[in-house]
Short mmCIF file of C-alpha atoms and ligand atoms in Angstrom, two decimals:
data_model
loop_
_atom_site.label_atom_id
_atom_site.label_comp_id
_atom_site.label_asym_id
_atom_site.label_seq_id
_atom_site.Cartn_x
_atom_site.Cartn_y
_atom_site.Cartn_z
CA MET A 1 52.28 17.63 43.85
CA SER A 2 54.86 20.65 42.69
CA ASP A 3 53.26 23.11 40.96
CA THR A 4 56.74 24.53 38.70
CA PHE A 5 57.01 22.66 35.64
CA ASP A 6 59.11 23.05 32.81
CA VAL A 7 56.24 22.17 30.06
CA ILE A 8 52.33 22.45 30.45
CA VAL A 9 50.38 20.98 27.94
CA ILE A 10 46.89 22.01 27.32
CA GLY A 11 44.76 19.31 25.62
CA GLY A 12 45.56 15.49 26.16
CA GLY A 13 44.34 14.46 22.43
CA PRO A 14 46.93 12.78 20.02
CA GLY A 15 49.08 16.24 19.53
CA GLY A 16 49.36 16.86 23.33
CA TYR A 17 49.26 13.62 25.39
CA VAL A 18 52.37 12.91 22.25
CA CYS A 19 54.11 16.42 23.19
CA ALA A 20 53.98 15.57 26.56
CA ILE A 21 55.63 11.91 26.74
CA ARG A 22 58.45 13.20 24.65
CA ALA A 23 58.75 16.44 26.69
CA ALA A 24 59.35 13.86 29.78
CA GLN A 25 61.15 11.40 27.93
CA LEU A 26 63.85 14.26 27.02
CA GLY A 27 63.72 15.06 30.48
CA LEU A 28 61.70 18.26 30.82
CA LYS A 29 59.22 18.29 33.78
CA THR A 30 55.78 18.16 32.29
CA ALA A 31 52.08 18.33 32.90
CA CYS A 32 49.08 17.99 30.98
CA VAL A 33 45.93 18.98 31.70
CA GLU A 34 42.68 17.54 29.79
CA ASN A 35 39.00 18.24 30.88
CA ARG A 36 37.60 15.47 29.38
CA GLY A 37 38.33 13.09 32.33
CA SER A 38 39.75 10.39 30.08
CA LEU A 39 42.99 10.96 27.61
CA GLY A 40 42.88 10.64 24.04
CA GLY A 41 41.27 13.35 22.84
CA THR A 42 38.54 13.70 20.06
CA CYS A 43 40.39 11.09 18.21
CA LEU A 44 40.29 8.06 20.78
CA ASN A 45 37.22 9.23 22.84
CA VAL A 46 34.63 9.82 19.76
CA GLY A 47 36.68 10.30 16.67
CA CYS A 48 39.27 7.93 15.16
CA ILE A 49 39.02 5.08 17.31
CA PRO A 50 35.31 4.37 17.73
CA SER A 51 34.56 5.02 14.61
CA LYS A 52 37.09 2.31 13.12
CA ALA A 53 35.51 -0.15 15.46
CA LEU A 54 32.31 0.29 14.22
CA LEU A 55 33.84 0.18 10.47
CA GLN A 56 35.05 -3.04 11.84
CA SER A 57 32.49 -4.69 12.95
CA SER A 58 30.01 -3.14 10.13
CA HIS A 59 32.39 -5.12 7.91
CA LEU A 60 32.11 -8.05 9.00
CA PHE A 61 28.28 -8.37 9.06
CA GLU A 62 28.33 -6.72 5.60
CA GLU A 63 31.07 -9.72 4.63
CA ALA A 64 28.45 -12.25 6.46
CA ASN A 65 25.87 -10.89 4.63
CA HIS A 66 27.02 -10.67 1.29
CA SER A 67 30.23 -12.06 0.67
CA PHE A 68 31.03 -15.63 2.80
CA ALA A 69 28.41 -17.43 0.28
CA ASP A 70 30.90 -16.69 -2.51
CA HIS A 71 33.60 -18.06 -0.61
CA GLY A 72 31.43 -21.29 0.01
CA ILE A 73 30.67 -20.46 3.70
CA LYS A 74 27.03 -21.07 4.14
CA VAL A 75 25.63 -18.80 7.28
CA ALA A 76 21.79 -19.52 7.85
CA LYS A 77 20.83 -16.12 9.38
CA VAL A 78 23.05 -13.21 10.28
CA ASP A 79 21.81 -11.23 12.94
CA LEU A 80 22.23 -7.82 13.92
CA ASP A 81 23.03 -7.29 17.95
CA LEU A 82 23.73 -3.55 17.95
CA PRO A 83 24.26 -3.22 21.76
CA THR A 84 26.99 -5.99 21.99
CA MET A 85 28.27 -4.25 19.06
CA MET A 86 28.24 -0.53 20.56
CA LYS A 87 29.75 -2.41 23.82
CA ARG A 88 32.72 -3.62 22.26
CA LYS A 89 33.32 -0.21 20.69
CA ASP A 90 33.74 1.39 24.10
CA GLU A 91 35.96 -1.11 25.66
CA VAL A 92 38.32 -0.71 22.57
CA VAL A 93 37.76 2.90 23.42
CA LYS A 94 38.29 2.47 27.12
CA GLN A 95 41.68 0.24 26.43
CA ASN A 96 43.21 3.03 24.60
CA THR A 97 42.53 6.07 27.06
CA SER A 98 43.61 3.98 29.90
CA GLY A 99 46.70 3.03 27.89
CA ILE A 100 47.73 6.40 27.71
CA GLU A 101 47.18 6.52 31.41
CA PHE A 102 49.34 3.94 31.75
CA LEU A 103 52.31 5.83 29.41
CA PHE A 104 52.17 8.82 31.91
CA LYS A 105 52.63 6.84 34.45
CA LYS A 106 55.26 5.42 33.33
CA ASN A 107 56.88 8.57 31.71
CA LYS A 108 55.85 10.65 35.09
CA VAL A 109 54.00 12.88 33.12
CA THR A 110 51.79 14.36 36.18
CA TYR A 111 48.25 14.34 34.97
CA ILE A 112 46.10 17.23 36.06
CA LYS A 113 42.06 16.28 35.59
CA GLY A 114 40.47 20.07 34.84
CA THR A 115 40.18 22.47 32.50
CA GLY A 116 43.22 25.17 31.52
CA LYS A 117 43.48 28.95 31.16
CA ILE A 118 46.47 30.88 30.47
CA ALA A 119 46.29 33.16 33.57
CA LYS A 120 49.19 35.00 32.87
CA ALA A 121 51.92 35.60 29.89
CA SER A 122 55.04 36.08 31.55
CA PRO A 123 58.33 34.62 29.55
CA GLY A 124 59.94 32.51 31.50
CA ALA A 125 56.88 31.71 34.25
CA HIS A 126 53.39 31.68 32.44
CA GLN A 127 50.67 30.83 34.94
CA VAL A 128 48.40 28.41 33.93
CA ALA A 129 44.76 28.34 35.98
CA VAL A 130 43.12 24.95 35.82
CA LYS A 131 39.37 24.34 37.02
CA GLY A 132 39.63 20.86 38.68
CA LEU A 133 37.21 18.47 37.51
CA ASP A 134 37.21 17.96 41.58
CA GLY A 135 35.85 21.04 41.99
CA LYS A 136 39.43 22.84 43.29
CA ASP A 137 40.57 25.47 41.65
CA ALA A 138 45.04 25.61 41.27
CA THR A 139 47.48 27.58 39.27
CA TYR A 140 50.62 25.90 37.82
CA THR A 141 53.58 27.60 36.58
CA ALA A 142 55.82 26.74 33.47
CA LYS A 143 58.42 27.92 31.36
CA TYR A 144 56.47 26.65 28.62
CA VAL A 145 52.67 26.24 28.03
CA VAL A 146 51.93 23.77 24.39
CA ILE A 147 48.30 24.79 23.53
CA ALA A 148 46.92 21.11 22.22
CA THR A 149 43.30 21.74 22.32
CA GLY A 150 41.92 20.42 19.00
CA SER A 151 38.99 21.33 17.05
CA GLU A 152 34.86 21.07 17.44
CA VAL A 153 32.34 20.40 15.14
CA THR A 154 31.55 23.33 12.69
CA PRO A 155 27.53 23.84 13.40
CA LEU A 156 25.54 24.88 10.30
CA PRO A 157 23.30 27.76 10.51
CA GLY A 158 19.74 26.87 10.91
CA ILE A 159 20.19 23.41 12.49
CA THR A 160 20.87 22.38 16.05
CA ILE A 161 22.23 19.38 16.90
CA ASP A 162 20.58 17.31 19.53
CA GLU A 163 22.88 14.76 19.45
CA LYS A 164 19.37 12.30 19.41
CA GLN A 165 17.99 13.00 15.46
CA ILE A 166 20.12 15.44 14.23
CA VAL A 167 23.63 13.98 15.19
CA SER A 168 27.43 15.00 14.80
CA SER A 169 30.12 12.51 14.39
CA THR A 170 29.99 12.37 18.02
CA GLY A 171 25.86 11.29 18.56
CA ALA A 172 26.31 9.22 14.96
CA LEU A 173 28.87 6.73 17.31
CA GLU A 174 26.03 6.43 19.80
CA LEU A 175 22.79 5.50 18.11
CA SER A 176 20.84 3.26 20.01
CA LYS A 177 19.21 1.50 16.81
CA VAL A 178 19.59 1.74 12.96
CA PRO A 179 17.81 4.43 11.74
CA LYS A 180 15.60 3.45 8.72
CA SER A 181 16.81 6.23 6.89
CA LEU A 182 20.18 8.61 7.32
CA VAL A 183 20.79 11.80 5.27
CA VAL A 184 24.28 13.05 5.93
CA ILE A 185 25.13 16.70 5.39
CA GLY A 186 28.78 16.66 4.02
CA ALA A 187 30.77 13.84 1.74
CA GLY A 188 34.06 14.45 3.74
CA VAL A 189 35.87 11.79 5.65
CA ILE A 190 33.38 11.51 8.58
CA GLY A 191 30.15 11.91 6.62
CA LEU A 192 31.36 8.45 4.06
CA GLU A 193 33.09 6.71 6.89
CA MET A 194 30.00 7.08 9.25
CA GLY A 195 27.43 6.87 6.31
CA SER A 196 29.44 3.45 5.28
CA VAL A 197 29.18 2.10 9.33
CA TRP A 198 24.89 2.78 9.15
CA ARG A 199 24.57 1.51 5.40
CA ARG A 200 25.83 -1.39 5.96
CA LEU A 201 23.73 -2.15 9.15
CA GLY A 202 20.80 -1.42 7.21
CA ALA A 203 20.35 2.10 6.81
CA GLU A 204 19.03 4.20 3.79
CA VAL A 205 21.72 6.91 3.48
CA THR A 206 21.26 9.69 1.22
CA VAL A 207 24.86 12.11 1.43
CA ILE A 208 24.53 16.14 0.63
CA GLU A 209 27.11 17.46 -0.52
CA PHE A 210 27.83 21.55 -1.23
CA LEU A 211 30.31 20.93 -3.55
CA ASP A 212 30.29 19.09 -6.96
CA PHE A 213 32.33 16.19 -6.02
CA ILE A 214 32.89 14.02 -3.16
CA LEU A 215 35.96 14.26 -0.61
CA PRO A 216 37.01 17.31 -1.54
CA PRO A 217 40.95 17.46 -0.78
CA MET A 218 41.53 14.07 -2.74
CA ASP A 219 42.84 14.01 -6.50
CA GLY A 220 39.81 14.08 -8.89
CA GLU A 221 40.19 10.36 -10.43
CA VAL A 222 39.83 8.91 -6.85
CA ARG A 223 37.22 11.15 -5.92
CA LYS A 224 34.75 10.16 -9.36
CA GLN A 225 35.65 6.92 -9.11
CA MET A 226 34.93 6.22 -5.08
CA GLN A 227 31.89 7.77 -6.01
CA ARG A 228 30.73 4.92 -7.84
CA ILE A 229 32.04 2.40 -5.94
CA LEU A 230 30.31 3.78 -2.93
CA GLU A 231 27.11 4.36 -5.16
CA LYS A 232 27.37 0.13 -5.90
CA GLN A 233 27.32 -0.30 -2.12
CA GLY A 234 24.55 1.88 -1.87
CA LEU A 235 24.82 5.03 -0.89
CA LYS A 236 23.14 8.06 -2.51
CA PHE A 237 24.70 11.17 -3.30
CA GLN A 238 23.29 14.80 -4.02
CA LEU A 239 25.66 16.89 -5.38
CA GLY A 240 25.63 20.45 -5.26
CA GLN A 241 23.11 21.06 -2.63
CA LYS A 242 23.18 23.08 0.55
CA VAL A 243 21.37 22.10 3.30
CA THR A 244 19.58 25.57 4.66
CA LYS A 245 17.36 24.05 7.51
CA ALA A 246 16.53 20.76 9.43
CA VAL A 247 13.88 20.39 11.96
CA ALA A 248 13.71 17.44 14.35
CA GLY A 249 9.64 16.32 14.81
CA LYS A 250 8.12 13.85 16.00
CA ASP A 251 8.18 11.55 12.53
CA GLY A 252 11.60 12.34 11.79
CA VAL A 253 13.76 15.68 10.39
CA THR A 254 12.55 17.87 7.82
CA LEU A 255 15.32 19.26 5.82
CA THR A 256 15.59 22.07 3.30
CA VAL A 257 17.76 21.49 0.50
CA GLU A 258 18.68 24.39 -2.02
CA PRO A 259 20.93 24.05 -5.15
CA ALA A 260 24.40 25.46 -3.96
CA LYS A 261 24.45 27.85 -7.11
CA GLY A 262 20.75 28.63 -6.44
CA GLY A 263 17.28 27.69 -7.49
CA ALA A 264 14.02 26.23 -6.39
CA ALA A 265 14.59 24.03 -2.54
CA GLN A 266 13.46 20.92 -1.68
CA GLU A 267 12.10 19.70 1.68
CA ILE A 268 13.38 16.01 2.20
CA LYS A 269 12.83 13.55 5.50
CA ALA A 270 14.98 11.19 7.35
CA GLU A 271 14.89 9.98 10.81
CA THR A 272 18.43 10.61 11.51
CA VAL A 273 20.47 13.60 10.34
CA LEU A 274 24.91 13.51 10.74
CA VAL A 275 25.87 16.96 10.29
CA ALA A 276 29.71 16.41 9.25
CA VAL A 277 30.53 19.78 7.41
CA GLY A 278 34.22 20.09 9.07
CA ARG A 279 35.70 21.28 12.17
CA ARG A 280 36.85 24.39 13.80
CA PRO A 281 39.24 24.99 15.96
CA PHE A 282 38.65 25.16 19.29
CA THR A 283 40.24 28.14 21.41
CA ALA A 284 37.12 28.89 23.81
CA GLY A 285 38.41 29.93 27.63
CA LEU A 286 41.67 29.59 27.22
CA GLY A 287 42.31 33.01 27.97
CA LEU A 288 44.28 33.65 24.61
CA ALA A 289 43.27 37.39 24.26
CA GLU A 290 44.38 38.48 27.47
CA ALA A 291 47.70 36.69 26.93
CA GLY A 292 48.06 38.34 24.20
CA VAL A 293 48.06 35.24 22.18
CA LYS A 294 47.24 36.57 18.33
CA LEU A 295 44.86 33.89 16.38
CA THR A 296 44.70 33.56 12.18
CA ASN A 297 41.17 35.56 10.91
CA ARG A 298 39.91 31.99 10.62
CA GLY A 299 40.04 31.42 14.44
CA PHE A 300 43.17 29.60 14.28
CA VAL A 301 46.02 30.11 16.69
CA GLU A 302 48.90 31.55 14.71
CA ALA A 303 52.15 29.75 15.48
CA ASP A 304 55.39 29.94 13.33
CA VAL A 305 57.81 26.93 12.26
CA HIS A 306 58.50 26.11 15.59
CA TYR A 307 55.36 26.34 16.59
CA GLN A 308 55.49 29.74 18.98
CA THR A 309 53.22 31.73 19.01
CA ASN A 310 53.54 35.72 19.07
CA VAL A 311 54.18 35.09 23.07
CA GLU A 312 57.98 33.95 24.02
CA GLY A 313 57.62 30.28 25.72
CA ILE A 314 53.48 29.87 24.39
CA PHE A 315 53.37 27.39 21.82
CA ALA A 316 50.29 25.62 19.57
CA ILE A 317 50.41 22.43 17.71
CA GLY A 318 47.52 20.36 16.08
CA ASP A 319 44.10 20.98 14.95
CA VAL A 320 44.26 24.15 16.59
CA ILE A 321 46.99 25.57 14.34
CA GLY A 322 45.25 24.45 11.53
CA GLY A 323 46.66 22.61 8.11
CA MET A 324 45.83 19.05 8.29
CA MET A 325 43.01 18.09 11.06
CA LEU A 326 44.93 14.76 11.20
CA ALA A 327 45.56 13.03 14.26
CA HIS A 328 49.17 12.17 13.47
CA LYS A 329 50.07 15.09 11.85
CA ALA A 330 49.00 16.37 15.47
CA GLU A 331 51.38 14.06 17.10
CA ASP A 332 54.10 14.68 14.76
CA GLU A 333 54.21 18.87 15.87
CA GLY A 334 53.36 17.45 19.44
CA VAL A 335 57.21 15.64 19.11
CA ALA A 336 58.36 18.30 17.24
CA VAL A 337 57.79 20.98 19.37
CA ALA A 338 58.97 18.76 22.59
CA GLU A 339 62.38 18.67 21.09
CA LEU A 340 62.47 22.39 20.14
CA MET A 341 61.73 23.10 23.64
CA ALA A 342 64.48 20.56 24.41
CA GLY A 343 66.90 22.69 22.69
CA GLN A 344 66.99 20.14 19.95
CA THR A 345 66.22 20.45 16.40
CA ALA A 346 63.08 19.57 14.64
CA HIS A 347 61.33 19.55 11.23
CA ILE A 348 58.57 18.05 9.54
CA ASN A 349 57.72 17.46 5.93
CA TYR A 350 54.08 17.92 5.56
CA ASP A 351 54.39 17.02 1.74
CA ALA A 352 54.64 13.31 3.25
CA ILE A 353 51.24 13.19 5.02
CA ALA A 354 49.14 10.77 4.22
CA SER A 355 45.25 11.22 4.77
CA VAL A 356 43.14 8.10 4.84
CA VAL A 357 39.10 7.63 4.74
CA TYR A 358 38.34 4.04 5.87
CA THR A 359 35.63 3.31 4.09
CA TRP A 360 35.73 0.05 2.00
CA PRO A 361 38.00 0.30 0.22
CA GLU A 362 39.51 2.56 1.78
CA VAL A 363 40.81 6.05 0.30
CA ALA A 364 44.48 7.08 0.56
CA GLY A 365 46.10 10.35 -0.57
CA ILE A 366 49.93 11.75 -0.09
CA GLY A 367 51.77 14.63 -1.34
CA LYS A 368 50.43 16.79 -4.83
CA THR A 369 47.10 15.58 -6.32
CA GLU A 370 47.09 15.42 -10.23
CA GLU A 371 45.15 18.64 -10.40
CA GLN A 372 47.69 20.40 -7.95
CA LEU A 373 50.69 19.59 -10.22
CA LYS A 374 48.34 20.57 -13.45
CA GLU A 375 47.61 24.46 -11.40
CA ALA A 376 51.49 24.35 -10.63
CA GLY A 377 52.71 23.81 -14.08
CA VAL A 378 54.86 20.86 -12.76
CA ALA A 379 55.72 18.17 -15.48
CA TYR A 380 54.59 14.99 -14.46
CA LYS A 381 54.51 11.29 -15.37
CA ALA A 382 51.61 8.93 -13.69
CA GLY A 383 51.88 5.32 -12.83
CA LYS A 384 48.59 3.78 -12.60
CA PHE A 385 47.96 -0.31 -11.52
CA PRO A 386 44.44 -1.59 -10.96
CA PHE A 387 43.38 -4.08 -8.17
CA THR A 388 41.89 -6.28 -10.60
CA ALA A 389 45.48 -7.39 -11.94
CA ASN A 390 46.48 -7.74 -8.40
CA SER A 391 46.64 -11.86 -7.55
CA ARG A 392 46.06 -11.59 -3.36
CA ALA A 393 43.14 -8.86 -4.88
CA ARG A 394 41.65 -11.31 -6.72
CA ALA A 395 42.07 -13.75 -4.03
CA ASN A 396 40.48 -11.81 -1.37
CA GLY A 397 37.90 -10.99 -3.85
CA ASP A 398 38.31 -7.51 -2.85
CA ILE A 399 39.41 -6.18 -6.77
CA ASP A 400 37.94 -2.11 -6.34
CA GLY A 401 40.36 0.51 -6.88
CA PHE A 402 44.10 1.34 -8.15
CA VAL A 403 47.19 2.52 -6.92
CA LYS A 404 48.23 5.82 -8.90
CA ILE A 405 51.38 7.05 -8.52
CA LEU A 406 53.01 10.28 -9.93
CA ALA A 407 56.25 11.25 -9.77
CA ASP A 408 58.57 14.79 -11.69
CA ALA A 409 58.89 14.05 -15.38
CA SER A 410 62.57 14.94 -15.26
CA THR A 411 63.47 13.61 -11.83
CA ASP A 412 61.55 10.82 -11.64
CA ARG A 413 61.38 12.14 -8.07
CA VAL A 414 57.83 10.62 -6.68
CA LEU A 415 55.61 13.47 -5.86
CA GLY A 416 52.14 12.04 -4.70
CA CYS A 417 50.41 8.77 -4.74
CA HIS A 418 46.62 8.06 -4.83
CA ILE A 419 44.94 4.84 -3.25
CA ILE A 420 41.50 3.44 -3.58
CA GLY A 421 42.00 -0.40 -2.60
CA PRO A 422 42.29 -2.94 0.21
CA SER A 423 44.16 -1.33 3.42
CA GLY A 424 45.20 1.38 1.15
CA GLY A 425 45.65 3.15 4.42
CA ASP A 426 48.21 0.83 4.51
CA LEU A 427 49.48 0.44 1.41
CA ILE A 428 50.45 3.56 1.15
CA MET A 429 53.28 3.91 4.22
CA GLU A 430 55.69 2.40 2.00
CA VAL A 431 55.42 5.68 -0.36
CA ALA A 432 55.58 7.80 2.57
CA LEU A 433 58.27 5.98 3.60
CA GLY A 434 59.88 6.34 0.65
CA MET A 435 59.17 10.35 -0.39
CA GLU A 436 60.58 11.28 3.13
CA PHE A 437 63.88 9.84 1.90
CA GLY A 438 63.55 11.35 -1.65
CA ALA A 439 62.30 8.43 -3.42
CA SER A 440 61.98 8.15 -7.87
CA ALA A 441 59.28 5.89 -9.03
CA GLU A 442 61.81 3.79 -9.88
CA ASP A 443 63.57 3.22 -6.91
CA ILE A 444 59.78 1.69 -5.60
CA ALA A 445 59.94 -0.26 -8.92
CA ARG A 446 63.27 -1.84 -7.96
CA THR A 447 62.27 -2.77 -4.34
CA CYS A 448 61.47 -6.49 -4.50
CA HIS A 449 58.00 -6.98 -3.15
CA ALA A 450 56.73 -10.23 -1.82
CA HIS A 451 54.61 -11.95 -3.59
CA PRO A 452 51.34 -12.93 -3.42
CA GLN A 453 50.40 -9.01 -1.88
CA LEU A 454 48.44 -6.16 -2.14
CA GLY A 455 51.60 -3.77 -2.27
CA GLU A 456 52.68 -5.51 -5.47
CA ALA A 457 50.38 -2.84 -7.02
CA VAL A 458 52.36 0.13 -5.48
CA LYS A 459 55.36 -1.44 -7.11
CA GLU A 460 53.35 -1.89 -10.90
CA ALA A 461 52.43 1.52 -10.59
CA ALA A 462 55.69 2.61 -9.76
CA LEU A 463 56.73 0.52 -12.97
CA ASN A 464 53.64 2.00 -14.72
CA VAL A 465 55.43 5.60 -14.62
CA ASP A 466 57.80 4.56 -17.41
CA LYS A 467 55.02 2.74 -18.54
CA ARG A 468 56.33 -0.73 -17.99
CA ALA A 469 54.22 -2.73 -15.55
CA ILE A 470 54.32 -6.31 -16.10
CA HIS A 471 51.06 -7.65 -15.05
CA ILE A 472 49.03 -5.32 -17.32
P1 NAI B 501 35.59 17.75 5.51
O1 NAI B 501 36.45 18.54 5.86
O2 NAI B 501 36.28 16.64 5.28
O3 NAI B 501 34.04 17.67 5.19
C1 NAI B 501 33.24 18.28 4.87
C2 NAI B 501 32.57 18.39 3.69
O4 NAI B 501 31.44 18.90 3.80
C3 NAI B 501 32.96 18.63 2.49
O5 NAI B 501 32.69 17.89 1.64
C4 NAI B 501 32.21 20.29 2.51
O6 NAI B 501 32.36 20.60 0.71
C5 NAI B 501 30.86 19.76 2.80
N1 NAI B 501 30.04 21.01 3.11
C6 NAI B 501 30.13 22.39 3.89
N2 NAI B 501 29.28 23.04 4.09
C7 NAI B 501 28.03 22.27 3.66
C8 NAI B 501 26.92 22.66 3.77
N3 NAI B 501 25.83 23.56 4.04
N4 NAI B 501 25.91 21.28 2.78
C9 NAI B 501 26.60 20.42 2.17
N5 NAI B 501 27.55 19.99 2.53
C10 NAI B 501 28.52 20.82 2.81
O7 NAI B 501 34.99 17.47 7.66
P2 NAI B 501 34.34 16.09 8.21
O8 NAI B 501 34.07 15.25 7.49
O9 NAI B 501 33.50 16.61 8.97
O10 NAI B 501 35.97 15.97 8.99
C11 NAI B 501 36.55 16.86 9.78
C12 NAI B 501 37.37 16.78 10.07
O11 NAI B 501 38.00 15.47 10.59
C13 NAI B 501 38.58 16.76 8.56
O12 NAI B 501 39.39 17.74 8.85
C14 NAI B 501 39.11 15.33 8.97
O13 NAI B 501 40.55 15.24 7.99
C15 NAI B 501 38.97 14.55 9.92
N6 NAI B 501 38.71 13.20 10.03
C16 NAI B 501 40.05 12.49 9.27
C17 NAI B 501 39.53 11.46 9.46
C18 NAI B 501 40.67 10.16 9.01
O14 NAI B 501 41.56 10.59 9.05
N7 NAI B 501 40.05 9.06 8.62
C19 NAI B 501 38.24 10.66 10.17
C20 NAI B 501 37.25 11.60 10.43
C21 NAI B 501 37.25 12.93 10.72
#
């Protein structure tokens, strides 16, 4: 194997592997260094994909248990076969990760299995040392290096994650039995998705959140309504509380919980605890300090608008540079940086990146929230449409939620969209496309939407920006 490349990408997650493929497509001789033993990073191996497999399986289990009867389908007894559910999830992961290996071969990306480190920063010929998974060491040279090492679970002081009784999202995807009780620390994306999975499978789930509301970055109205919907499903919330200690013992975990604003502590017990209080950039062992690559005061790699660090030819993308910690944001940055390295121009519209929480119903948001618009003093109009008034949602029996579109009061340009609803994550993509093209609410409202579809709720919300929805 030749040891000189145009590009070496360190990290084979959604940012890194996509960057490597795009760079190779553009004719750059590219290698990707990954030490997990499989490609796809956190997202494919222990994040987005296995969690969606379990969300889908547990959703079907819940439907069979609670909704089939409404449809006139009699099921004698619904039994959970957790080992088969877990095996299916592992197979889904395997299919996806080996799919990327195939794409690497197809695009002639060299896959280097090992841990990469910048051995010497030398613009034009940077050196990357790799400790191979096979125990062999090697050093490679590249004109460009892309750091795409992602993020890791943020630990919580006073709590040791053992991935058995006290788990991170990784352990929460691997539980060997349904716990009787599960305490989730953090009402963010992971907490609500994994909390939903285990609640559907039979655990009693309590979510403890530091703030006074769930899903912090989402629109306020969405946060409130989603909490009510999840409570109706059986999730319990303790808001404005912080966990200061968790001790695992023979008869479960004892947690010490205090009001966030101060006050008397209480103890609660749980069979299993999930810590989901966020993620932090992963930069350990990369040789960044020695290479002179600057970090921000929060530990992210500092990168300019072209994703270049302060060292010429060393770039960084994805979770490790901060911003929205989302696989699709990292992927787009991977494509952008590959195109920039190939001498093209590239630009990402960060205002048109959707966030989706894959609970049921799903929660999806893009652009500005009402709170952000108010704070910025922007005059806006809001159009809302509930799924109770959407014929397809009624036919499906999924009527929780609404679509809300926020548009500039004078230009009508769409500034944001917030959805709670069946397949909300798919529905929001038409608004993303619209925002990318600078659409007005009227543009969406005048687009003929097929009937009967859930997407008609998006059209009606757009119509309702000017208070002219038809079906409410
Ligand atoms: P998060 O940032 O979404 O939520 C963490 C929550 O924990 C926040 O609500 C925070 O206020 C709370 N918290 C922090 N310290 C606490 C304490 N001591 N006690 C109680 N609550 C506390 O982080 P999460 O859920 O761990 O997810 C990590 C990252 O992974 C996020 O950036 C998320 O966007 C990404 N992710 C995205 C998914 C998706 O797009 N569907 C799925 C899963 C993860």
